Amino acid sequence: MPPDVPTTGNERLDKVTGRAVFASDITVPGMAHGRILRSPLPHAKIVKMDCTAALALEGVVAILSGEDLADLAQPYWGLYFNDRPVIAHEKVRYVGEPVALVVAETPAVAQAALDRIDIDYTPLPFIDNAGDAIAPDAPRLHGNLEAIADFYFKGQARPVSGTNIYQLYAISTGDTAAAEAEAARVFEHTYTFPGIAHYAMEPHCVTAAFEGDRLTVWSGAQSPTAVQKVLSRVFGLAYANVQVIVPHIGGGFGGKASVKIDPLVAAASWKAGRPVRVALTQEEAMLTCRRLGASITLTTAVDANGIILSKRAAILLDGGAYADTGPAVTVKAANRVIGPYAIKNLEIESRAAYTNTVPGSAFRSIGGPQAVWATESQMDEIAAALEIDPVDFRHRNLLPRGGKVLDSLRPLDADISEMMGHAGQAITSMGDRPAAGVAVAATDPGVLPLGGALVRLLADGSVLVMANSADIGQGVRDVLRNVAAKTLNQDPAAIRVAGPDTATTPFDWGTGASRSTVIIGLAVEDAAQDAREQLLALAASALEIPLDGVQLVPGGVATGSETIPFDRLFHTAFGIDSGEIVGRAMVTPSRKGSDFATSPLFWETAVGACDIALDEDTGALAVTRFAGVADIGHAINPAGAEGQEEGAAIQGLGHALYEHLAFIDGQPVNATPIGYRIPAAGDVPHAARTVLIENADGPGPMGAKGMGEGGLLPVAPAIANALARRYGIRLRDLPMTPEKIWRALRERDSDVP
Amino acid sequence: MYPSPFTYHRPASVEAAVALLAEFGDDAAPYAGGTELLLAMKMGFAQYDHLIDLKRLPTLRTIANEGEFLSIGALATHAEIAADPTVRDLLPPLAALCGEVANPRVRSSGTIGGNLCFAEPRADPPALLAGLDATLILRSTSGERAVPAASFITGALETVRAADELLVRIDILLSERRVRYERIVFGHRTVAGAVAALGAPGQPERIWVGGVATCPAPLPLTQSLLDAEPGAADARLHDAVTQDIAALDIADDEEASADYRRHLAATVALRAIAGCREELQR
Amino acid sequence: MTASLDLTFTLNGDAKTARVAPNTLLIDFLREACQLRGTKRSCDMQICGACTVLVDDRPVSSCTTLAADIDGAVVTTIEGLGGPDGLDPVQQAFLDHNALQCGFCTPGFILSVKALLHANPAPSHEEIVEHLNGNLCRCTGYHKIIDAVESLVRP
Ligand SMILES: Cc1cc2nc3c(=O)[nH]c(=O)nc-3n(C[C@H](O)[C@H](O)[C@H](O)COP(=O)(O)OP(=O)(O)OC[C@H]3O[C@@H](n4cnc5c(N)ncnc54)[C@H](O)[C@@H]3O)c2cc1C
Ligand code: FES
Ligand code: FES
């Protein structure tokens, strides 16, 4: 690296100079490399595995396989059920499941050894979609599993015994049957949503080192403490002996949340007696986790004035081979299918089922895109049928600020109607025509208010903020730096935010669900406040002046007449010019001054509006203008906040138009970077605008709300609504590929009587 | 992913390269840009004991106006062709295509010869060059032979090139024809491409499609119609193109079903013809 | 004709020699032998551009290029940009325009932009977008990256 480029501890600078150390850049002395042999079959018994030839290859160190599991303290793990073996054990449940892990001196040798593993399977009947999974005679993936409660998320899953359904969640209010009976019209539509790859640019990479009963793991993990917890169970180690260090993460989006390949790599190190690094390829990352596919049937009753009387929803999610955090996705899909509307009568049933496909897991706004796709598409379908303008139809049914989506949830803390106005204005500011399609969303982030921070003011005036919030590109460290700087009245340049390390930084639940700004922001604010109070008290006593006579200024304390730098203060107080002040804080559900009793802590709201252009010959669609509006309370890091919204919207564009992790006969058919298309620069809207609403009414520092997920939600339905409005076609199945659009246009133009 | 070990040869001349090919035959692969070759080797689809590096043979990458022909060395990269003043002047559609295939990195390493020899069904240059009546010059220790671009590719990843032959250059007949290449790209791949080369007195009209079947294909009915009636009405053109394309062997795949692909092929063919006609009218 | 290959090249301004196995990929040579880890591996298939480096000012996917190819060439990686006077203007533009989030794609984008501006110092907006279309970013949504490049061309 060029020594002459100034080092500032500034992550963004490190990233543009190539110095930032990502999970896949970690090397450890003595490290060996692992490559994974994966199942070619969706469901099968492993009848024979012979690794002799592979072990004989020069440079092969060890091979981990299901036979090794007997020696682990807890060979199966999970977040809601211990349904997943550290490595396939006797049976495989999806194409891509790890069955053997070769550890070798180089990755090339490890890869070459994979071909030499002799393995025989007996195929079992399989299911590759949720519809088949819930059929009465469907083959089952797992036996009846015991649900674990309050392990990662609060609560526990409610599986349907004797079936593949691992989660059933229902909401029922009022009387939908009565409402439908008195309704002017009842509409029923089914919308489908595919599995989607996270496609973080950095595929999962973990390096693990066992030394006796101490395990150190470097992982691109969004939830280091969850990794620590699961590893401690799997290997029977004390939490204190499991250290999880998180370098820079090359994108997460939920795909690196909870726990992914960490137990597998740690087991390889345990088997090999060496530090082991496993870097997945992008193809392998696509076989590791994905967003849950969904089929959602909505039955909505409206009166003659276009007021929604009731809504029924039947949600079926494709959970893949292991539950991971799917049970939480199931709950959120149900809550999020309601929308920010005043609907008295609700009947929602949300189910997720195991299938022999890539495990489903959290992905930016869990359950949200599926639910909003259905709800916001149907809003326009109903409006069109009633011949009401879709924006007007929404206005008639929107909850006002303070209205309740569900009685059990916190009242809505945003004005969606005002946000729609901003979106409409933003669209017309970029071109003549009004928006062709609009969609809105209100989601309840599953924010667990549990996380701590240390703020250490060092003798030279530099400040170390220690918090377990992983920087997945959302700029959390900039946020935390700004919060600490403000509270301590110090120059942000003096503040370094350390990366997560479970051995040195306090517990935090993890990075996800738009929570870091709020929870860890508050923890840092509280810890900085604690440091501030300690400092002022120290100054008052050391300088023998009253407490209200000192105040913090950049670099030291001021007594009115004089500014005393921190080192002099410490010198006076401690006898030498060393020492430090340690501010600490732990945000818990009972934090003073916060109302954390009701969920969600804040609503994540979003409005999207767009205009589109269509090549009717080919079905190719381009979004010409897009406007996104989010109510984020306060933008602590405005550039970061805008970037998050823009990035989310483009992920939404991918969901809308291109992305679909497809399976045919249980085989993934496009799980490669060539086959799977994510948006590129040429695909983005020609003109785009992001509007951030800031009323400082959030629970976070300076009134911030969490953000970073909402921008994804309205995109697909807004585009579908634009297609319907401008071109007279209604697509209910994502993604809206050119071929599907072309077929719909043909159907529109055919003279079917 | 890592390519398995091989012996690396860096011949100092085309003669030496051809001699190496004669010596190792099937066990050797010419290494041009490597954009397809290395990928295939990394993925384990192909394995060679010998790689013969052609990159350092400048004579293979010359681009020259030979009067009757535009001659393009097999090792000319997409980027070089796109930027070459002679190509831009004499055959703008080829320069334009080479300037937009793939991405800037593939364009800067990938060669026209590698594109042709790999014979990937989705490639664009094969159809364009067939429509231009180009001739490919293959060389082995026993000398050179000329193969029309129209018959070079015989199937998916299959060509008439023998294992000991090197593609050295492509000669493109220069004519008064107006040339138009149209393609539709979804994501990283061309889903349909078509060339129309029309309007030179005494020369046959050419319409070829690519990217839809396993190899490029001419549209014979359309060509004859245009030969007979250069100004044939749109509806008749449409019928001829549709019939021609119906005769092609086009399969469903995970990207597009066959009927949609046929429709796209017809769309690009008609667009290419329309483009040429517009130019002719100017 | 060798089992190992001697290379002479210039890396980020310094003359170098090295001996490699012929099947060594440029990315591994840079990351492992040269310890320059700013070059990132993502798709490994020439799709994403995370591994972009410059060879004689041309952009290449180091994931699918042999180390052998740099023999006699001038190689620039992200570590070679900027100098005593600070950042390269492209790096600075990415910072100024917040054209990065996780930063994993950033070195590849920056080198790709260097290559563009080298070949075409005054690209049109369309040319910029077409060029950037060859690099993938899953975080930013591209607008700020495009803005950063625009700022260099049309300040
Ligand atoms: C991401 C991506 C996108 C692409 N998009 C497009 C596109 O839109 N349109 C399109 O047309 N193409 C596209 N391509 C294909 C691209 O054009 C080719 O990869 C490239 O031109 C191949 O040239 P090369 O020199 O790298 O060939 P190599 O990889 O070096 O060689 C390919 C094959 O040909 C053989 N060979 C090479 N040169 C010779 C020769 N002179 N004589 C005999 N045999 C030879 C090799 O042994 C090998 O078997 C794309 C490729 C990639 C990776
Ligand atoms: S890693 Fe080389 S192009 Fe993606
Ligand atoms: S900033 Fe994360 S991939 Fe581009």
PDB file of C-alpha atoms and ligand atoms in Angstrom, chain A residues 201, chain B residues 42 105, chain C residues 27 40-52 61-64, ligand 2:
ATOM      1  CA  MET A 201     -20.534  -8.713  -4.039  1.00  0.00           C
TER       2      MET A 201
ATOM      3  CA  LYS B  42     -11.516 -22.907 -14.439  1.00  0.00           C
ATOM      4  CA  ARG B 105     -12.630  -6.000 -19.912  1.00  0.00           C
TER       5      ARG B 105
ATOM      6  CA  ILE C  27      -5.658 -12.195  -9.284  1.00  0.00           C
ATOM      7  CA  LYS C  40     -11.245  -8.334  -5.110  1.00  0.00           C
ATOM      8  CA  ARG C  41     -12.679 -11.633  -6.285  1.00  0.00           C
ATOM      9  CA  SER C  42     -16.428 -11.809  -6.636  1.00  0.00           C
ATOM     10  CA  CYS C  43     -18.069 -13.514  -9.624  1.00  0.00           C
ATOM     11  CA  ASP C  44     -14.865 -15.147 -10.859  1.00  0.00           C
ATOM     12  CA  MET C  45     -16.446 -15.162 -14.343  1.00  0.00           C
ATOM     13  CA  GLN C  46     -15.700 -11.763 -15.865  1.00  0.00           C
ATOM     14  CA  ILE C  47     -19.144 -10.517 -15.135  1.00  0.00           C
ATOM     15  CA  CYS C  48     -18.665  -8.160 -12.197  1.00  0.00           C
ATOM     16  CA  GLY C  49     -15.373  -6.324 -12.560  1.00  0.00           C
ATOM     17  CA  ALA C  50     -14.472  -6.464  -8.858  1.00  0.00           C
ATOM     18  CA  CYS C  51     -11.111  -7.882  -9.921  1.00  0.00           C
ATOM     19  CA  THR C  52     -10.368  -5.188 -12.519  1.00  0.00           C
ATOM     20  CA  SER C  61     -10.523  -9.157 -15.296  1.00  0.00           C
ATOM     21  CA  SER C  62      -7.643 -10.454 -13.232  1.00  0.00           C
ATOM     22  CA  CYS C  63      -9.800 -13.437 -12.220  1.00  0.00           C
ATOM     23  CA  THR C  64      -9.681 -14.766 -15.769  1.00  0.00           C
TER      24      THR C  64
HETATM   25  S1  FES D   2     -14.271 -11.397 -10.118  1.00  0.00           S
HETATM   26 FE1  FES D   2     -13.371 -11.075 -12.011  1.00  0.00          FE
HETATM   27  S2  FES D   2     -14.926 -10.140 -13.111  1.00  0.00           S
HETATM   28 FE2  FES D   2     -15.927 -10.691 -11.309  1.00  0.00          FE
END
